[in-house]
Amino acid sequence: MNAFDRRMLRRAIALARRGEGLTRPNPPVGAVVARDGRILATGFHRVAGGLHAEAAALAALPEGAARGADLYVSLEPCSTHGRQPPCVEAILRAGIRRVAMGARDPNPRNAGGGIAALRAAGVAVEEADGAEKDAARELLRPFASFWRRGRPWVRLKLALSLDGRIAAADGTSRWITGPAARKDVQAWRRASDAILVGAGTVRADDPSLLPRPARGRQPWRVVLQRKHPLPGNAKVFTDAARERTLAMDGGDLLRVLRTLAEKHGVLSVLCEGGGETAGALLAAGLVDELLLFYAPKWLGGPRGATGSAFFSLAEAEAQGFGWAGRPKRFGDDWRMRLVRKESARETDGTD
Ligand code: AOF
Ligand code: ZN
């Protein structure tokens, strides 16, 4: 793949991101049709049941206009009939000469089938490598988790003081981080199919848990309940989106996650606390990605960020988190991302 091919694949991945949080239980997918170094059309998957990315890009062109062109797509084109006809057929009908694709499809119905069908019909298929392959896989992790592990990809977001507290010793916790960091959190909410918190957080903060601006997103709001009764008059149970709030028994977290995938098509979960819920997820080995926002404030006090959960050094080693990307500054705050290496192995596939 040359530099132009790589650029077009990155463009396809960026297009796919516009559908993130909208497509469940389908993956976000983006596509570009190009010829002679020029983009002819673009498309992305907007909603399950709607046009696939490749079909959307090809449909934007007049009959015959894509003949001999290259198609760049973030995911292997599908080869079977679902709610939509197979994209492989649309690609062949359009006379595409070559397909450059990001990641293989983890859905067993389509896995490998698109590559084989296209090659059998004489279309050249190239799979991404290097940075583009990594980016395509990263984008696909929630969908791959859904198919390969039967549960969503779980991100834990924490707003932390320099010394790792999520609340001051007097209990106040609002606005540890600044507006720029909070704006980034809204983007993570939009990319997530469910926002999860413990009942204690709902009682203490009465959050709406909806992305602002929503940009068409309607994530599930999941409130985990263990010992204490749910605050029935909280926003999540009474506002206009109350139909999208699920109260679930937080005793068996893996079961909660499996249920979210199976019953509600949830590919990705963003946990926003509180400390006990964060600690329980970590202790159960169910945190796939950490989003840590550090504010330049020292709070001190007796309680760590994960409630009563604590780990020995050996246990902490076994958590297996690795740095993902570079730290990024948002106003006065720094964001660190980490991914559990085991989670990446489980979802990224072996090809
Ligand atoms: C693509 N491009 O944009 C998407 C694909 O029920 P359907 O027909 O929408 O099929 C859903 C499956 O198709 C989904 O699980 C995944 O394997 C693939 N999704 N494929 O080539 C797309 N959304
Ligand atoms: Zn398709």
XYZ file of C-alpha atoms and ligand atoms in Angstrom:
375
model
C 0.000 0.000 0.000
C 1.295 3.422 -0.925
C 0.926 6.681 0.993
C -2.318 7.552 -0.814
C -3.826 4.158 0.046
C -2.934 4.650 3.679
C -4.430 8.119 3.684
C -7.658 6.818 2.187
C -7.900 4.045 4.774
C -7.448 6.579 7.547
C -10.184 8.636 5.909
C -12.476 5.586 5.889
C -11.784 5.052 9.598
C -12.527 8.717 10.351
C -15.816 8.405 8.457
C -16.678 5.285 10.451
C -16.206 7.239 13.675
C -19.126 9.455 12.651
C -21.378 6.436 13.119
C -19.899 5.326 16.443
C -22.602 5.052 19.071
C -25.356 4.889 16.430
C -24.988 1.492 14.772
C -25.451 -1.137 17.513
C -25.515 -4.077 17.170
C -23.734 -3.356 13.885
C -20.190 -1.997 13.694
C -19.284 1.557 12.724
C -17.864 1.344 9.185
C -16.600 3.944 6.718
C -15.769 3.723 3.006
C -14.120 5.815 0.276
C -14.241 5.282 -3.498
C -11.215 6.773 -5.270
C -9.494 6.685 -8.655
C -6.243 8.207 -9.892
C -5.590 9.891 -6.566
C -9.038 11.503 -6.407
C -11.928 10.781 -4.070
C -15.127 10.023 -5.988
C -17.465 9.301 -3.081
C -17.579 8.537 0.637
C -20.046 6.812 2.928
C -20.483 5.452 6.412
C -22.864 3.163 8.259
C -25.421 5.344 10.071
C -27.803 2.894 11.672
C -28.424 -0.850 11.932
C -30.817 -1.842 9.177
C -29.591 1.015 6.972
C -27.115 1.023 4.087
C -23.678 -0.380 4.787
C -20.756 2.008 4.309
C -19.634 0.586 0.943
C -23.177 0.557 -0.415
C -23.699 4.131 0.775
C -20.514 5.329 -0.963
C -21.326 3.485 -4.194
C -24.945 4.683 -4.127
C -23.687 8.271 -4.148
C -22.238 7.738 -7.649
C -24.015 7.532 -10.992
C -24.243 4.143 -12.733
C -20.842 3.057 -14.046
C -18.893 5.888 -12.376
C -16.998 3.543 -10.039
C -15.811 1.202 -12.814
C -12.108 0.493 -12.360
C -11.952 2.494 -9.120
C -10.488 1.490 -5.756
C -12.636 0.997 -2.679
C -11.232 1.729 0.782
C -13.234 0.361 3.689
C -12.491 0.148 7.404
C -13.988 -3.373 7.666
C -14.016 -6.431 5.447
C -17.049 -6.130 3.114
C -19.920 -8.430 4.050
C -20.725 -11.454 1.908
C -24.101 -12.634 3.236
C -27.677 -11.377 3.340
C -28.790 -9.768 6.596
C -31.021 -6.747 6.863
C -28.976 -5.504 3.907
C -27.821 -7.328 0.778
C -24.145 -8.381 0.673
C -21.767 -5.512 -0.105
C -19.610 -7.905 -2.125
C -22.406 -7.998 -4.751
C -22.624 -4.205 -4.887
C -18.824 -3.992 -5.263
C -18.786 -6.474 -8.138
C -21.741 -4.809 -9.845
C -19.981 -1.444 -9.649
C -16.841 -2.847 -11.293
C -14.456 -1.971 -8.452
C -10.909 -3.046 -9.383
C -9.340 -3.271 -5.957
C -10.477 -3.253 -2.338
C -8.185 -2.057 0.467
C -9.645 -2.970 3.834
C -8.930 -2.305 7.490
C -9.916 -5.174 9.772
C -11.457 -8.590 9.142
C -15.065 -9.025 10.176
C -15.336 -10.837 13.549
C -18.982 -11.705 12.851
C -18.695 -15.430 11.979
C -21.381 -14.976 9.332
C -19.054 -12.756 7.325
C -15.569 -13.568 8.651
C -13.193 -14.105 5.757
C -16.102 -14.577 3.345
C -15.848 -11.132 1.818
C -12.145 -11.457 1.081
C -12.624 -14.890 -0.490
C -15.648 -13.905 -2.598
C -13.985 -10.775 -3.950
C -10.756 -12.568 -4.829
C -12.687 -15.401 -6.478
C -14.354 -12.795 -8.683
C -10.979 -11.325 -9.677
C -10.988 -8.242 -7.442
C -7.661 -7.505 -5.777
C -8.001 -7.361 -1.984
C -5.366 -5.798 0.217
C -5.443 -5.870 3.985
C -4.114 -2.914 5.951
C -0.895 -3.231 7.913
C 0.993 -1.034 10.336
C -0.692 2.023 11.794
C -3.825 1.681 9.630
C -4.369 -1.924 10.692
C -3.992 -0.896 14.341
C -6.431 1.989 13.930
C -9.007 -0.203 12.163
C -8.784 -2.822 14.902
C -9.036 -0.254 17.640
C -12.178 1.142 16.053
C -13.610 -2.353 15.816
C -12.829 -3.495 19.368
C -16.363 -3.031 20.745
C -17.885 -4.999 17.849
C -15.169 -7.654 18.071
C -15.725 -7.932 21.821
C -19.439 -8.458 21.178
C -18.746 -11.370 18.808
C -15.564 -12.875 20.228
C -16.349 -12.538 23.951
C -20.126 -12.166 24.056
C -19.838 -8.966 26.055
C -19.261 -5.266 25.404
C -15.909 -3.471 25.475
C -15.720 -1.700 28.852
C -14.116 1.696 29.361
C -13.677 3.108 32.831
C -13.478 6.881 32.986
C -12.167 8.560 36.115
C -11.561 12.243 36.839
C -8.670 12.207 39.284
C -6.618 14.524 41.436
C -2.829 14.304 41.146
C -2.841 11.860 44.039
C -5.501 9.694 42.467
C -8.641 10.748 44.367
C -12.069 10.999 42.760
C -13.480 13.052 45.637
C -12.223 15.363 48.343
C -12.153 14.053 51.908
C -15.279 16.105 52.652
C -17.129 14.118 49.977
C -17.372 16.830 47.318
C -16.500 15.525 43.877
C -18.042 17.815 41.269
C -15.676 19.438 38.789
C -12.308 17.961 39.648
C -11.403 18.377 35.974
C -12.088 21.404 33.780
C -14.435 22.123 30.864
C -12.122 20.841 28.096
C -11.746 17.439 29.766
C -15.475 17.267 30.419
C -16.105 18.011 26.752
C -13.898 15.076 25.796
C -15.925 12.867 28.154
C -19.055 13.855 26.213
C -17.417 12.539 23.028
C -16.721 9.215 24.795
C -20.362 9.114 25.884
C -21.440 9.614 22.269
C -19.191 6.749 21.185
C -20.687 4.418 23.822
C -23.837 2.319 23.633
C -24.342 2.349 27.400
C -23.260 4.591 30.279
C -22.937 2.660 33.513
C -22.860 3.902 37.105
C -23.556 2.565 40.560
C -26.749 3.456 42.413
C -24.710 5.448 44.938
C -23.578 7.873 42.218
C -27.166 8.386 41.080
C -28.169 9.099 44.663
C -25.256 11.455 45.334
C -24.998 13.373 42.039
C -28.326 12.793 40.230
C -26.566 12.847 36.814
C -28.469 12.723 33.507
C -25.731 10.529 31.934
C -26.788 11.677 28.461
C -24.216 12.969 25.979
C -24.348 16.715 25.367
C -24.760 17.497 22.562
C -26.357 14.128 21.812
C -25.874 14.237 17.988
C -28.514 11.546 17.568
C -27.112 9.269 20.269
C -29.384 7.558 22.751
C -27.141 5.430 24.924
C -28.616 3.091 27.462
C -28.177 4.274 31.040
C -27.382 1.415 33.345
C -27.663 1.782 37.100
C -26.143 -1.032 39.106
C -27.856 -1.799 42.314
C -26.485 -3.867 45.133
C -27.286 -3.180 48.779
C -29.136 0.115 48.702
C -32.539 0.911 47.191
C -32.664 2.883 43.935
C -33.558 6.564 44.152
C -36.788 6.412 42.130
C -37.071 10.181 41.837
C -33.624 10.586 40.211
C -33.323 12.128 36.725
C -32.427 8.865 35.013
C -35.733 7.348 36.198
C -37.968 10.356 35.590
C -36.676 12.419 32.640
C -37.808 12.191 28.990
C -35.286 9.401 28.264
C -36.341 7.251 31.258
C -37.306 4.382 28.914
C -33.606 4.044 28.194
C -32.593 3.497 31.815
C -31.938 -0.042 32.978
C -31.698 -0.886 36.659
C -29.673 -4.059 37.016
C -28.446 -6.214 39.870
C -24.743 -5.409 40.222
C -23.917 -8.652 41.999
C -22.653 -10.507 38.925
C -20.953 -7.965 36.693
C -20.085 -10.373 33.894
C -23.728 -11.355 33.701
C -24.735 -7.700 33.523
C -22.367 -7.195 30.593
C -23.517 -10.340 28.795
C -27.134 -9.289 29.196
C -26.366 -5.841 27.785
C -24.833 -7.452 24.707
C -27.431 -10.161 24.178
C -30.617 -8.296 25.020
C -29.764 -4.739 24.116
C -27.114 -5.026 21.397
C -24.604 -3.058 23.464
C -21.085 -3.093 21.986
C -19.412 -0.611 24.307
C -19.937 0.506 27.890
C -18.569 3.633 29.531
C -18.407 3.326 33.315
C -18.421 6.697 35.042
C -18.194 5.551 38.640
C -18.555 5.680 41.456
C -15.524 4.308 43.222
C -17.153 1.099 44.432
C -18.456 0.255 40.955
C -15.086 1.071 39.410
C -13.340 -1.107 41.996
C -15.734 -4.013 41.475
C -15.217 -3.919 37.699
C -11.447 -3.778 38.110
C -11.442 -6.592 40.644
C -13.496 -8.727 38.267
C -10.968 -8.089 35.460
C -13.710 -6.494 33.367
C -12.111 -3.123 32.609
C -10.753 -3.209 29.059
C -9.684 0.419 28.810
C -8.930 3.156 31.300
C -9.591 6.830 30.553
C -7.891 8.761 33.311
C -8.189 12.533 33.475
C -5.701 14.095 35.888
C -6.349 17.582 37.268
C -3.513 19.688 38.775
C -5.003 19.418 42.262
C -3.884 17.621 45.373
C -6.756 16.324 47.500
C -5.318 13.793 49.906
C -7.513 11.901 52.295
C -8.043 8.292 53.238
C -9.952 6.898 50.274
C -8.508 5.782 46.939
C -10.355 6.041 43.634
C -11.790 2.540 43.712
C -13.658 2.466 46.991
C -12.875 -0.552 49.086
C -11.086 -2.390 46.255
C -7.326 -2.688 46.609
C -4.723 -4.898 45.003
C -1.371 -6.404 45.868
C 1.527 -5.561 43.584
C 1.274 -9.033 42.058
C -2.423 -8.524 41.401
C -1.777 -5.089 39.928
C 0.841 -6.642 37.634
C -1.695 -9.234 36.548
C -4.186 -6.539 35.561
C -1.939 -6.163 32.539
C -2.660 -2.575 31.531
C -0.496 -1.003 28.858
C -0.267 2.605 27.739
C -2.371 3.360 24.656
C -1.397 6.346 22.552
C 0.112 9.460 24.023
C -1.083 11.502 26.976
C -3.254 14.321 25.708
C -3.787 17.682 27.316
C -7.285 19.136 27.740
C -7.004 22.626 29.192
C -5.283 22.184 32.557
C -5.890 18.441 32.659
C -4.078 15.465 31.142
C -5.776 12.384 29.746
C -4.026 9.019 29.944
C -5.418 5.994 28.097
C -4.558 2.427 28.924
C -5.754 -0.849 27.426
C -5.676 -4.242 29.094
C -3.324 -6.227 26.893
C -5.347 -9.401 27.305
C -8.481 -7.574 26.123
C -6.660 -6.359 23.020
C -5.501 -9.913 22.283
C -8.991 -11.318 22.759
C -10.629 -8.826 20.436
C -8.030 -8.096 17.760
C -7.934 -11.576 16.242
C -4.874 -13.474 15.165
C -4.588 -12.657 11.443
C -20.237 -3.974 5.990
N -20.464 -2.643 6.005
O -21.321 -0.842 6.930
C -21.601 -2.903 7.986
C -21.331 -4.283 7.944
O -27.988 -7.059 9.083
P -27.012 -6.416 8.145
O -27.300 -6.795 6.710
O -26.897 -4.925 8.315
O -25.598 -7.064 8.418
C -24.914 -6.771 9.589
C -23.566 -7.399 9.523
O -22.899 -6.925 8.377
C -22.688 -6.988 10.706
O -22.780 -7.885 11.780
C -21.307 -7.040 10.077
O -20.832 -8.375 9.983
C -21.643 -6.507 8.730
N -21.723 -5.049 8.869
N -20.651 -4.769 6.956
O -19.613 -4.460 5.071
C -21.128 -2.072 6.962
N -22.321 -2.349 8.957
Zn -22.098 -4.928 3.898
